[in-house]
N, CA, C and O atoms as a printed pandas DataFrame, in Angstrom:
     atom_number atom_name residue_name chain_id  residue_number  x_coord  y_coord  z_coord
0              1         N          MET        A               1   38.188    8.883  -56.885
1              2        CA          MET        A               1   39.431    8.445  -56.274
2              3         C          MET        A               1   39.918    7.149  -56.915
3              4         O          MET        A               1   41.119    6.884  -56.981
4              5         N          LYS        A               2   38.972    6.357  -57.379
5              6        CA          LYS        A               2   39.321    5.085  -58.016
6              7         C          LYS        A               2   40.183    5.318  -59.257
7              8         O          LYS        A               2   41.097    4.543  -59.535
8              9         N          TRP        A               3   39.890    6.386  -60.001
9             10        CA          TRP        A               3   40.651    6.701  -61.202
10            11         C          TRP        A               3   42.126    6.867  -60.871
11            12         O          TRP        A               3   42.981    6.382  -61.612
12            13         N          TYR        A               4   42.439    7.547  -59.764
13            14        CA          TYR        A               4   43.831    7.785  -59.383
14            15         C          TYR        A               4   44.531    6.476  -59.041
15            16         O          TYR        A               4   45.684    6.277  -59.422
16            17         N          LEU        A               5   43.851    5.583  -58.328
17            18        CA          LEU        A               5   44.440    4.281  -58.018
18            19         C          LEU        A               5   44.745    3.509  -59.290
19            20         O          LEU        A               5   45.829    2.946  -59.443
20            21         N          ASN        A               6   43.779    3.488  -60.202
21            22        CA          ASN        A               6   43.971    2.768  -61.470
22            23         C          ASN        A               6   45.080    3.388  -62.318
23            24         O          ASN        A               6   45.775    2.679  -63.046
24            25         N          ALA        A               7   45.245    4.688  -62.228
25            26        CA          ALA        A               7   46.271    5.383  -63.010
26            27         C          ALA        A               7   47.630    5.376  -62.318
27            28         O          ALA        A               7   48.623    5.817  -62.896
28            29         N          GLY        A               8   47.680    4.874  -61.076
29            30        CA          GLY        A               8   48.933    4.846  -60.334
30            31         C          GLY        A               8   49.411    6.218  -59.916
31            32         O          GLY        A               8   50.612    6.465  -59.804
32            33         N          ARG        A               9   48.454    7.118  -59.684
33            34        CA          ARG        A               9   48.793    8.491  -59.284
34            35         C          ARG        A               9   48.365    8.741  -57.848
35            36         O          ARG        A               9   47.439    8.106  -57.343
36            37         N          SER        A              10   49.035    9.653  -57.212
37            38        CA          SER        A              10   48.709   10.010  -55.832
38            39         C          SER        A              10   47.767   11.212  -55.824
39            40         O          SER        A              10   48.169   12.333  -56.137
40            41         N          VAL        A              11   46.523   10.967  -55.467
41            42        CA          VAL        A              11   45.557   12.062  -55.395
42            43         C          VAL        A              11   45.923   13.014  -54.261
43            44         O          VAL        A              11   45.707   14.221  -54.365
44            45         N          GLU        A              12   46.474   12.476  -53.185
45            46        CA          GLU        A              12   46.867   13.335  -52.060
46            47         C          GLU        A              12   47.945   14.338  -52.467
47            48         O          GLU        A              12   47.893   15.501  -52.068
48            49         N          GLU        A              13   48.920   13.889  -53.258
49            50        CA          GLU        A              13   49.977   14.783  -53.716
50            51         C          GLU        A              13   49.420   15.848  -54.664
51            52         O          GLU        A              13   49.779   17.022  -54.573
52            53         N          LEU        A              14   48.548   15.427  -55.565
53            54        CA          LEU        A              14   47.924   16.367  -56.494
54            55         C          LEU        A              14   47.141   17.432  -55.725
55            56         O          LEU        A              14   47.230   18.618  -56.040
56            57         N          LEU        A              15   46.379   17.010  -54.723
57            58        CA          LEU        A              15   45.575   17.952  -53.937
58            59         C          LEU        A              15   46.455   18.838  -53.054
59            60         O          LEU        A              15   46.195   20.034  -52.922
60            61         N          ARG        A              16   47.484   18.262  -52.456
61            62        CA          ARG        A              16   48.379   19.048  -51.603
62            63         C          ARG        A              16   48.981   20.206  -52.399
63            64         O          ARG        A              16   49.146   21.307  -51.875
64            65         N          SER        A              17   49.302   19.954  -53.650
65            66        CA          SER        A              17   49.925   21.003  -54.462
66            67         C          SER        A              17   48.939   22.104  -54.847
67            68         O          SER        A              17   49.353   23.153  -55.341
68            69         N          ARG        A              18   47.654   21.885  -54.630
69            70        CA          ARG        A              18   46.649   22.914  -54.921
70            71         C          ARG        A              18   46.283   23.725  -53.679
71            72         O          ARG        A              18   45.454   24.632  -53.752
72            73         N          ARG        A              19   46.894   23.405  -52.548
73            74        CA          ARG        A              19   46.632   24.155  -51.321
74            75         C          ARG        A              19   47.336   25.510  -51.390
75            76         O          ARG        A              19   48.353   25.656  -52.069
76            77         N          CYS        A              20   46.788   26.496  -50.683
77            78        CA          CYS        A              20   47.375   27.836  -50.671
78            79         C          CYS        A              20   48.699   27.823  -49.891
79            80         O          CYS        A              20   48.995   26.867  -49.174
80            81         N          ALA        A              21   49.476   28.875  -50.039
81            82        CA          ALA        A              21   50.792   28.958  -49.398
82            83         C          ALA        A              21   50.692   28.832  -47.881
83            84         O          ALA        A              21   51.527   28.175  -47.260
84            85         N          THR        A              22   49.685   29.451  -47.279
85            86        CA          THR        A              22   49.515   29.379  -45.832
86            87         C          THR        A              22   49.272   27.941  -45.388
87            88         O          THR        A              22   49.882   27.474  -44.426
88            89         N          CYS        A              23   48.384   27.241  -46.087
89            90        CA          CYS        A              23   48.092   25.838  -45.749
90            91         C          CYS        A              23   49.325   24.966  -45.981
91            92         O          CYS        A              23   49.619   24.084  -45.174
92            93         N          GLN        A              24   50.039   25.201  -47.066
93            94        CA          GLN        A              24   51.224   24.386  -47.350
94            95         C          GLN        A              24   52.242   24.514  -46.222
95            96         O          GLN        A              24   52.881   23.534  -45.841
96            97         N          GLU        A              25   52.387   25.710  -45.697
97            98        CA          GLU        A              25   53.305   25.919  -44.580
98            99         C          GLU        A              25   52.802   25.191  -43.330
99           100         O          GLU        A              25   53.583   24.575  -42.606
100          101         N          THR        A              26   51.505   25.268  -43.087
101          102        CA          THR        A              26   50.904   24.649  -41.905
102          103         C          THR        A              26   51.026   23.121  -41.930
103          104         O          THR        A              26   51.251   22.500  -40.891
104          105         N          ILE        A              27   50.879   22.521  -43.106
105          106        CA          ILE        A              27   50.879   21.056  -43.192
106          107         C          ILE        A              27   52.262   20.463  -43.446
107          108         O          ILE        A              27   52.414   19.241  -43.469
108          109         N          ARG        A              28   53.270   21.311  -43.637
109          110        CA          ARG        A              28   54.622   20.803  -43.915
110          111         C          ARG        A              28   55.035   19.793  -42.839
111          112         O          ARG        A              28   54.985   20.076  -41.642
112          113         N          GLY        A              29   55.439   18.621  -43.297
113          114        CA          GLY        A              29   55.858   17.552  -42.388
114          115         C          GLY        A              29   54.726   16.625  -41.975
115          116         O          GLY        A              29   54.973   15.550  -41.430
116          117         N          LYS        A              30   53.490   17.031  -42.228
117          118        CA          LYS        A              30   52.330   16.213  -41.856
118          119         C          LYS        A              30   51.586   15.691  -43.080
119          120         O          LYS        A              30   50.522   15.086  -42.950
120          121         N          GLU        A              31   52.139   15.921  -44.261
121          122        CA          GLU        A              31   51.447   15.611  -45.506
122          123         C          GLU        A              31   50.919   14.184  -45.572
123          124         O          GLU        A              31   49.809   13.956  -46.054
124          125         N          LEU        A              32   51.695   13.230  -45.095
125          126        CA          LEU        A              32   51.311   11.827  -45.206
126          127         C          LEU        A              32   50.099   11.467  -44.361
127          128         O          LEU        A              32   49.415   10.486  -44.651
128          129         N          ALA        A              33   49.825   12.239  -43.326
129          130        CA          ALA        A              33   48.699   11.950  -42.439
130          131         C          ALA        A              33   47.400   12.598  -42.913
131          132         O          ALA        A              33   46.352   12.383  -42.304
132          133         N          ILE        A              34   47.448   13.379  -43.977
133          134        CA          ILE        A              34   46.266   14.106  -44.439
134          135         C          ILE        A              34   45.622   13.343  -45.589
135          136         O          ILE        A              34   46.274   13.021  -46.582
136          137         N          THR        A              35   44.342   13.063  -45.440
137          138        CA          THR        A              35   43.623   12.306  -46.464
138          139         C          THR        A              35   43.184   13.221  -47.609
139          140         O          THR        A              35   43.168   14.445  -47.480
140          141         N          ALA        A              36   42.836   12.607  -48.707
141          142        CA          ALA        A              36   42.334   13.365  -49.854
142          143         C          ALA        A              36   41.103   14.163  -49.459
143          144         O          ALA        A              36   40.959   15.323  -49.843
144          145         N          GLN        A              37   40.218   13.544  -48.695
145          146        CA          GLN        A              37   38.993   14.226  -48.276
146          147         C          GLN        A              37   39.296   15.457  -47.420
147          148         O          GLN        A              37   38.623   16.481  -47.544
148          149         N          GLN        A              38   40.301   15.360  -46.559
149          150        CA          GLN        A              38   40.688   16.518  -45.739
150          151         C          GLN        A              38   41.262   17.634  -46.613
151          152         O          GLN        A              38   40.975   18.810  -46.394
152          153         N          HIS        A              39   42.070   17.261  -47.598
153          154        CA          HIS        A              39   42.607   18.273  -48.521
154          155         C          HIS        A              39   41.451   18.977  -49.241
155          156         O          HIS        A              39   41.412   20.206  -49.304
156          157         N          ILE        A              40   40.524   18.204  -49.776
157          158        CA          ILE        A              40   39.391   18.779  -50.521
158          159         C          ILE        A              40   38.577   19.711  -49.626
159          160         O          ILE        A              40   38.200   20.804  -50.047
160          161         N          ARG        A              41   38.311   19.287  -48.409
161          162        CA          ARG        A              41   37.527   20.116  -47.487
162          163         C          ARG        A              41   38.226   21.452  -47.226
163          164         O          ARG        A              41   37.575   22.497  -47.224
164          165         N          GLU        A              42   39.544   21.428  -47.007
165          166        CA          GLU        A              42   40.273   22.667  -46.725
166          167         C          GLU        A              42   40.427   23.538  -47.972
167          168         O          GLU        A              42   40.405   24.765  -47.876
168          169         N          ILE        A              43   40.583   22.915  -49.130
169          170        CA          ILE        A              43   40.651   23.696  -50.364
170          171         C          ILE        A              43   39.347   24.452  -50.562
171          172         O          ILE        A              43   39.355   25.641  -50.878
172          173         N          ALA        A              44   38.222   23.757  -50.375
173          174        CA          ALA        A              44   36.910   24.399  -50.544
174          175         C          ALA        A              44   36.675   25.467  -49.477
175          176         O          ALA        A              44   36.115   26.524  -49.770
176          177         N          ARG        A              45   37.096   25.201  -48.254
177          178        CA          ARG        A              45   36.822   26.104  -47.132
178          179         C          ARG        A              45   37.720   27.336  -47.139
179          180         O          ARG        A              45   37.256   28.441  -46.856
180          181         N          THR        A              46   39.003   27.158  -47.458
181          182        CA          THR        A              46   39.925   28.291  -47.333
182          183         C          THR        A              46   40.693   28.624  -48.605
183          184         O          THR        A              46   40.649   29.760  -49.077
184          185         N          CYS        A              47   41.388   27.651  -49.158
185          186        CA          CYS        A              47   42.304   27.922  -50.279
186          187         C          CYS        A              47   41.602   28.523  -51.486
187          188         O          CYS        A              47   42.136   29.429  -52.126
188          189         N          SER        A              48   40.406   28.028  -51.803
189          190        CA          SER        A              48   39.698   28.518  -52.993
190          191         C          SER        A              48   39.244   29.968  -52.845
191          192         O          SER        A              48   38.857   30.600  -53.828
192          193         N          LYS        A              49   39.287   30.485  -51.649
193          194        CA          LYS        A              49   38.872   31.870  -51.397
194          195         C          LYS        A              49   40.061   32.834  -51.440
195          196         O          LYS        A              49   39.883   34.051  -51.412
196          197         N          GLU        A              50   41.263   32.282  -51.508
197          198        CA          GLU        A              50   42.477   33.099  -51.503
198          199         C          GLU        A              50   42.736   33.711  -52.886
199          200         O          GLU        A              50   42.443   33.093  -53.910
200          201         N          PRO        A              51   43.287   34.929  -52.906
201          202        CA          PRO        A              51   43.701   35.495  -54.197
202          203         C          PRO        A              51   44.745   34.566  -54.822
203          204         O          PRO        A              51   45.609   34.035  -54.124
204          205         N          GLY        A              52   44.661   34.380  -56.099
205          206        CA          GLY        A              52   45.630   33.524  -56.772
206          207         C          GLY        A              52   45.195   32.083  -56.922
207          208         O          GLY        A              52   45.885   31.293  -57.567
208          209         N          TYR        A              53   44.060   31.726  -56.337
209          210        CA          TYR        A              53   43.588   30.340  -56.492
210          211         C          TYR        A              53   43.295   30.047  -57.960
211          212         O          TYR        A              53   43.632   28.975  -58.463
212          213         N          LEU        A              54   42.672   30.993  -58.638
213          214        CA          LEU        A              54   42.450   30.914  -60.089
214          215         C          LEU        A              54   43.191   32.089  -60.713
215          216         O          LEU        A              54   42.904   33.248  -60.414
216          217         N          GLU        A              55   44.144   31.777  -61.581
217          218        CA          GLU        A              55   44.966   32.812  -62.194
218          219         C          GLU        A              55   44.757   32.864  -63.708
219          220         O          GLU        A              55   44.328   31.889  -64.323
220          221         N          ASP        A              56   45.064   34.005  -64.286
221          222        CA          ASP        A              56   44.933   34.192  -65.733
222          223         C          ASP        A              56   45.805   33.226  -66.540
223          224         O          ASP        A              56   45.411   32.794  -67.623
224          225         N          TRP        A              57   46.964   32.893  -66.028
225          226        CA          TRP        A              57   47.923   32.076  -66.768
226          227         C          TRP        A              57   47.610   30.581  -66.738
227          228         O          TRP        A              57   48.235   29.812  -67.470
228          229         N          MET        A              58   46.669   30.157  -65.919
229          230        CA          MET        A              58   46.393   28.720  -65.764
230          231         C          MET        A              58   45.693   28.141  -66.990
231          232         O          MET        A              58   44.826   28.785  -67.580
232          233         N          PRO        A              59   46.072   26.928  -67.364
233          234        CA          PRO        A              59   45.367   26.252  -68.455
234          235         C          PRO        A              59   43.897   26.018  -68.085
235          236         O          PRO        A              59   43.554   25.923  -66.906
236          237         N          ILE        A              60   43.050   25.926  -69.084
237          238        CA          ILE        A              60   41.608   25.774  -68.865
238          239         C          ILE        A              60   41.298   24.542  -68.006
239          240         O          ILE        A              60   40.461   24.624  -67.107
240          241         N          MET        A              61   41.947   23.411  -68.260
241          242        CA          MET        A              61   41.653   22.206  -67.466
242          243         C          MET        A              61   42.064   22.384  -66.010
243          244         O          MET        A              61   41.410   21.846  -65.117
244          245         N          GLU        A              62   43.121   23.120  -65.760
245          246        CA          GLU        A              62   43.525   23.403  -64.375
246          247         C          GLU        A              62   42.454   24.250  -63.695
247          248         O          GLU        A              62   42.106   24.004  -62.540
248          249         N          VAL        A              63   41.935   25.237  -64.403
249          250        CA          VAL        A              63   40.874   26.083  -63.844
250          251         C          VAL        A              63   39.630   25.241  -63.558
251          252         O          VAL        A              63   39.017   25.385  -62.501
252          253         N          ILE        A              64   39.257   24.372  -64.484
253          254        CA          ILE        A              64   38.098   23.496  -64.275
254          255         C          ILE        A              64   38.319   22.618  -63.047
255          256         O          ILE        A              64   37.429   22.485  -62.206
256          257         N          PHE        A              65   39.500   22.022  -62.944
257          258        CA          PHE        A              65   39.833   21.178  -61.788
258          259         C          PHE        A              65   39.700   21.964  -60.491
259          260         O          PHE        A              65   39.135   21.468  -59.516
260          261         N          ARG        A              66   40.216   23.179  -60.477
261          262        CA          ARG        A              66   40.150   24.004  -59.267
262          263         C          ARG        A              66   38.720   24.464  -58.966
263          264         O          ARG        A              66   38.356   24.624  -57.801
264          265         N          ILE        A              67   37.918   24.674  -59.995
265          266        CA          ILE        A              67   36.507   25.007  -59.769
266          267         C          ILE        A              67   35.812   23.848  -59.061
267          268         O          ILE        A              67   35.063   24.052  -58.106
268          269         N          ILE        A              68   36.065   22.639  -59.536
269          270        CA          ILE        A              68   35.462   21.456  -58.915
270          271         C          ILE        A              68   35.949   21.305  -57.475
271          272         O          ILE        A              68   35.146   21.050  -56.577
272          273         N          LEU        A              69   37.243   21.457  -57.247
273          274        CA          LEU        A              69   37.765   21.372  -55.878
274          275         C          LEU        A              69   37.179   22.469  -54.990
275          276         O          LEU        A              69   36.834   22.222  -53.834
276          277         N          GLY        A              70   37.069   23.666  -55.531
277          278        CA          GLY        A              70   36.524   24.789  -54.764
278          279         C          GLY        A              70   35.082   24.579  -54.355
279          280         O          GLY        A              70   34.605   25.193  -53.401
280          281         N          SER        A              71   34.385   23.712  -55.075
281          282        CA          SER        A              71   32.997   23.399  -54.714
282          283         C          SER        A              71   32.931   22.215  -53.753
283          284         O          SER        A              71   31.844   21.744  -53.420
284          285         N          GLY        A              72   34.088   21.735  -53.309
285          286        CA          GLY        A              72   34.110   20.613  -52.380
286          287         C          GLY        A              72   34.056   19.263  -53.079
287          288         O          GLY        A              72   33.720   18.251  -52.464
288          289         N          ASN        A              73   34.386   19.248  -54.356
289          290        CA          ASN        A              73   34.367   18.039  -55.173
290          291         C          ASN        A              73   32.961   17.457  -55.303
291          292         O          ASN        A              73   32.787   16.258  -55.517
292          293         N          VAL        A              74   31.976   18.321  -55.172
293          294        CA          VAL        A              74   30.586   17.916  -55.378
294          295         C          VAL        A              74   30.387   17.749  -56.880
295          296         O          VAL        A              74   30.792   18.623  -57.647
296          297         N          PRO        A              75   29.775   16.650  -57.320
297          298        CA          PRO        A              75   29.573   16.474  -58.758
298          299         C          PRO        A              75   28.857   17.674  -59.374
299          300         O          PRO        A              75   27.890   18.200  -58.823
300          301         N          MET        A              76   29.361   18.086  -60.527
301          302        CA          MET        A              76   28.789   19.217  -61.256
302          303         C          MET        A              76   28.469   18.755  -62.669
303          304         O          MET        A              76   29.168   17.911  -63.230
304          305         N          THR        A              77   27.417   19.309  -63.235
305          306        CA          THR        A              77   27.091   19.009  -64.625
306          307         C          THR        A              77   28.006   19.834  -65.523
307          308         O          THR        A              77   28.614   20.810  -65.082
308          309         N          ALA        A              78   28.097   19.433  -66.780
309          310        CA          ALA        A              78   28.901   20.202  -67.739
310          311         C          ALA        A              78   28.400   21.645  -67.853
311          312         O          ALA        A              78   29.220   22.561  -67.900
312          313         N          PRO        A              79   27.066   21.882  -67.901
313          314        CA          PRO        A              79   26.607   23.284  -67.943
314          315         C          PRO        A              79   26.999   24.072  -66.685
315          316         O          PRO        A              79   27.306   25.261  -66.780
316          317         N          GLU        A              80   26.993   23.437  -65.522
317          318        CA          GLU        A              80   27.398   24.133  -64.293
318          319         C          GLU        A              80   28.882   24.502  -64.353
319          320         O          GLU        A              80   29.273   25.607  -63.979
320          321         N          ILE        A              81   29.693   23.567  -64.825
321          322        CA          ILE        A              81   31.132   23.845  -64.953
322          323         C          ILE        A              81   31.351   24.959  -65.967
323          324         O          ILE        A              81   32.155   25.862  -65.735
324          325         N          HIS        A              82   30.642   24.900  -67.085
325          326        CA          HIS        A              82   30.767   25.934  -68.111
326          327         C          HIS        A              82   30.398   27.305  -67.550
327          328         O          HIS        A              82   31.079   28.292  -67.830
328          329         N          ARG        A              83   29.339   27.371  -66.769
329          330        CA          ARG        A              83   28.901   28.636  -66.179
330          331         C          ARG        A              83   29.984   29.199  -65.243
331          332         O          ARG        A              83   30.314   30.382  -65.321
332          333         N          GLU        A              84   30.531   28.358  -64.366
333          334        CA          GLU        A              84   31.579   28.807  -63.436
334          335         C          GLU        A              84   32.849   29.215  -64.189
335          336         O          GLU        A              84   33.492   30.209  -63.847
336          337         N          LEU        A              85   33.195   28.448  -65.199
337          338        CA          LEU        A              85   34.362   28.775  -66.005
338          339         C          LEU        A              85   34.163   30.099  -66.731
339          340         O          LEU        A              85   35.090   30.905  -66.817
340          341         N          SER        A              86   32.971   30.326  -67.250
341          342        CA          SER        A              86   32.666   31.576  -67.951
342          343         C          SER        A              86   32.821   32.781  -67.028
343          344         O          SER        A              86   33.325   33.823  -67.447
344          345         N          VAL        A              87   32.393   32.644  -65.779
345          346        CA          VAL        A              87   32.542   33.734  -64.805
346          347         C          VAL        A              87   34.027   34.048  -64.623
347          348         O          VAL        A              87   34.428   35.212  -64.607
348          349         N          HIS        A              88   34.831   33.004  -64.488
349          350        CA          HIS        A              88   36.268   33.216  -64.320
350          351         C          HIS        A              88   36.879   33.857  -65.570
351          352         O          HIS        A              88   37.646   34.814  -65.466
352          353         N          LEU        A              89   36.543   33.332  -66.739
353          354        CA          LEU        A              89   37.138   33.850  -67.979
354          355         C          LEU        A              89   36.739   35.292  -68.246
355          356         O          LEU        A              89   37.523   36.055  -68.810
356          357         N          GLU        A              90   35.534   35.675  -67.849
357          358        CA          GLU        A              90   35.090   37.054  -68.049
358          359         C          GLU        A              90   35.791   38.015  -67.107
359          360         O          GLU        A              90   35.872   39.211  -67.388
360          361         N          SER        A              91   36.298   37.505  -65.992
361          362        CA          SER        A              91   36.950   38.375  -65.013
362          363         C          SER        A              91   38.458   38.480  -65.247
363          364         O          SER        A              91   39.144   39.207  -64.528
364          365         N          ARG        A              92   38.969   37.774  -66.227
365          366        CA          ARG        A              92   40.403   37.775  -66.502
366          367         C          ARG        A              92   40.853   39.109  -67.096
367          368         O          ARG        A              92   40.039   39.923  -67.534
368          369         N          THR        A              93   42.146   39.304  -67.099
369          370        CA          THR        A              93   42.736   40.500  -67.677
370          371         C          THR        A              93   42.279   40.661  -69.117
371          372         O          THR        A              93   41.922   41.761  -69.539
372          373         N          TYR        A              94   42.288   39.577  -69.869
373          374        CA          TYR        A              94   41.753   39.593  -71.224
374          375         C          TYR        A              94   40.577   38.626  -71.230
375          376         O          TYR        A              94   40.749   37.408  -71.179
376          377         N          SER        A              95   39.404   39.186  -71.292
377          378        CA          SER        A              95   38.179   38.407  -71.229
378          379         C          SER        A              95   38.024   37.554  -72.481
379          380         O          SER        A              95   38.381   37.976  -73.581
380          381         N          ARG        A              96   37.491   36.359  -72.304
381          382        CA          ARG        A              96   37.191   35.523  -73.462
382          383         C          ARG        A              96   36.039   34.587  -73.129
383          384         O          ARG        A              96   35.720   34.356  -71.962
384          385         N          VAL        A              97   35.434   34.062  -74.161
385          386        CA          VAL        A              97   34.290   33.173  -74.011
386          387         C          VAL        A              97   34.618   31.859  -74.698
387          388         O          VAL        A              97   35.107   31.849  -75.828
388          389         N          LEU        A              98   34.351   30.757  -74.022
389          390        CA          LEU        A              98   34.508   29.441  -74.630
390          391         C          LEU        A              98   33.129   28.863  -74.876
391          392         O          LEU        A              98   32.305   28.824  -73.962
392          393         N          PRO        A              99   32.866   28.418  -76.079
393          394        CA          PRO        A              99   31.568   27.785  -76.337
394          395         C          PRO        A              99   31.399   26.536  -75.478
395          396         O          PRO        A              99   32.372   25.854  -75.156
396          397         N          PHE        A             100   30.161   26.250  -75.115
397          398        CA          PHE        A             100   29.870   25.089  -74.273
398          399         C          PHE        A             100   30.424   23.808  -74.890
399          400         O          PHE        A             100   30.980   22.977  -74.173
400          401         N          ARG        A             101   30.284   23.630  -76.196
401          402        CA          ARG        A             101   30.725   22.373  -76.811
402          403         C          ARG        A             101   32.232   22.171  -76.666
403          404         O          ARG        A             101   32.688   21.029  -76.613
404          405         N          TRP        A             102   33.015   23.245  -76.601
405          406        CA          TRP        A             102   34.463   23.116  -76.384
406          407         C          TRP        A             102   34.739   22.619  -74.969
407          408         O          TRP        A             102   35.572   21.739  -74.751
408          409         N          VAL        A             103   34.018   23.205  -74.013
409          410        CA          VAL        A             103   34.192   22.790  -72.620
410          411         C          VAL        A             103   33.761   21.333  -72.468
411          412         O          VAL        A             103   34.434   20.542  -71.807
412          413         N          GLU        A             104   32.656   20.996  -73.074
413          414        CA          GLU        A             104   32.172   19.617  -73.009
414          415         C          GLU        A             104   33.206   18.654  -73.605
415          416         O          GLU        A             104   33.447   17.581  -73.053
416          417         N          ARG        A             105   33.805   19.033  -74.713
417          418        CA          ARG        A             105   34.832   18.197  -75.348
418          419         C          ARG        A             105   36.054   18.049  -74.434
419          420         O          ARG        A             105   36.625   16.963  -74.336
420          421         N          LEU        A             106   36.450   19.127  -73.773
421          422        CA          LEU        A             106   37.565   19.058  -72.823
422          423         C          LEU        A             106   37.241   18.089  -71.680
423          424         O          LEU        A             106   38.080   17.286  -71.273
424          425         N          LEU        A             107   36.026   18.181  -71.178
425          426        CA          LEU        A             107   35.621   17.331  -70.057
426          427         C          LEU        A             107   35.565   15.858  -70.446
427          428         O          LEU        A             107   35.846   14.988  -69.622
428          429         N          LEU        A             108   35.210   15.581  -71.675
429          430        CA          LEU        A             108   35.091   14.191  -72.121
430          431         C          LEU        A             108   36.417   13.616  -72.607
431          432         O          LEU        A             108   36.546   12.404  -72.778
432          433         N          GLY        A             109   37.391   14.475  -72.826
433          434        CA          GLY        A             109   38.689   14.024  -73.319
434          435         C          GLY        A             109   39.528   13.406  -72.212
435          436         O          GLY        A             109   39.153   13.410  -71.039
436          437         N          ASP        A             110   40.665   12.880  -72.620
437          438        CA          ASP        A             110   41.617   12.308  -71.676
438          439         C          ASP        A             110   42.281   13.454  -70.926
439          440         O          ASP        A             110   42.805   14.383  -71.540
440          441         N          ASN        A             111   42.260   13.389  -69.607
441          442        CA          ASN        A             111   42.870   14.464  -68.839
442          443         C          ASN        A             111   43.616   13.898  -67.639
443          444         O          ASN        A             111   43.250   12.842  -67.124
444          445         N          PRO        A             112   44.652   14.586  -67.193
445          446        CA          PRO        A             112   45.458   14.098  -66.072
446          447         C          PRO        A             112   44.842   14.393  -64.704
447          448         O          PRO        A             112   45.463   14.118  -63.678
448          449         N          TYR        A             113   43.637   14.946  -64.678
449          450        CA          TYR        A             113   43.010   15.325  -63.421
450          451         C          TYR        A             113   42.019   14.288  -62.902
451          452         O          TYR        A             113   41.572   14.377  -61.758
452          453         N          GLY        A             114   41.679   13.323  -63.718
453          454        CA          GLY        A             114   40.726   12.303  -63.281
454          455         C          GLY        A             114   39.295   12.791  -63.272
455          456         O          GLY        A             114   38.456   12.216  -62.580
456          457         N          ILE        A             115   38.996   13.833  -64.018
457          458        CA          ILE        A             115   37.626   14.340  -64.104
458          459         C          ILE        A             115   36.855   13.359  -64.968
459          460         O          ILE        A             115   37.181   13.156  -66.138
460          461         N          THR        A             116   35.848   12.762  -64.394
461          462        CA          THR        A             116   35.064   11.753  -65.104
462          463         C          THR        A             116   33.584   12.088  -65.028
463          464         O          THR        A             116   33.135   12.711  -64.066
464          465         N          PRO        A             117   32.826   11.679  -66.032
465          466        CA          PRO        A             117   31.382   11.942  -66.015
466          467         C          PRO        A             117   30.698   11.183  -64.875
467          468         O          PRO        A             117   31.082   10.066  -64.529
468          469         N          VAL        A             118   29.695   11.810  -64.315
469          470        CA          VAL        A             118   28.875   11.151  -63.299
470          471         C          VAL        A             118   27.427   11.224  -63.744
471          472         O          VAL        A             118   27.037   12.118  -64.495
472          473         N          VAL        A             119   26.644   10.279  -63.275
473          474        CA          VAL        A             119   25.217   10.261  -63.617
474          475         C          VAL        A             119   24.483   10.731  -62.384
475          476         O          VAL        A             119   24.690   10.208  -61.289
476          477         N          ARG        A             120   23.629   11.714  -62.563
477          478        CA          ARG        A             120   22.835   12.219  -61.431
478          479         C          ARG        A             120   21.476   11.600  -61.416
479          480         O          ARG        A             120   20.670   11.904  -60.537
């Protein structure tokens, strides 16, 4: 969350936009009262289970971001993210495989999602 403050971005707005259509309708008008943690909890509990949460047309970093949110924003290692991403990519209309080093490079690069390395 600190990354978003330093970058001058609203994490709540970013998370709200990742909520499913049903949740977006339910929270309309109450957005300002919902914390980032509440958004993450609901995304993991409901939105990530909805069809369309991960789509074929989404950029790889968006899919990675949604995988992390779908896990409740629990820190994940690069191999864990790669494994989850591989499952998604194999289930797409056109299956493809990304080498681990590409995913690792994406994770270490500059990204607008605030995905940062953590030490376990």
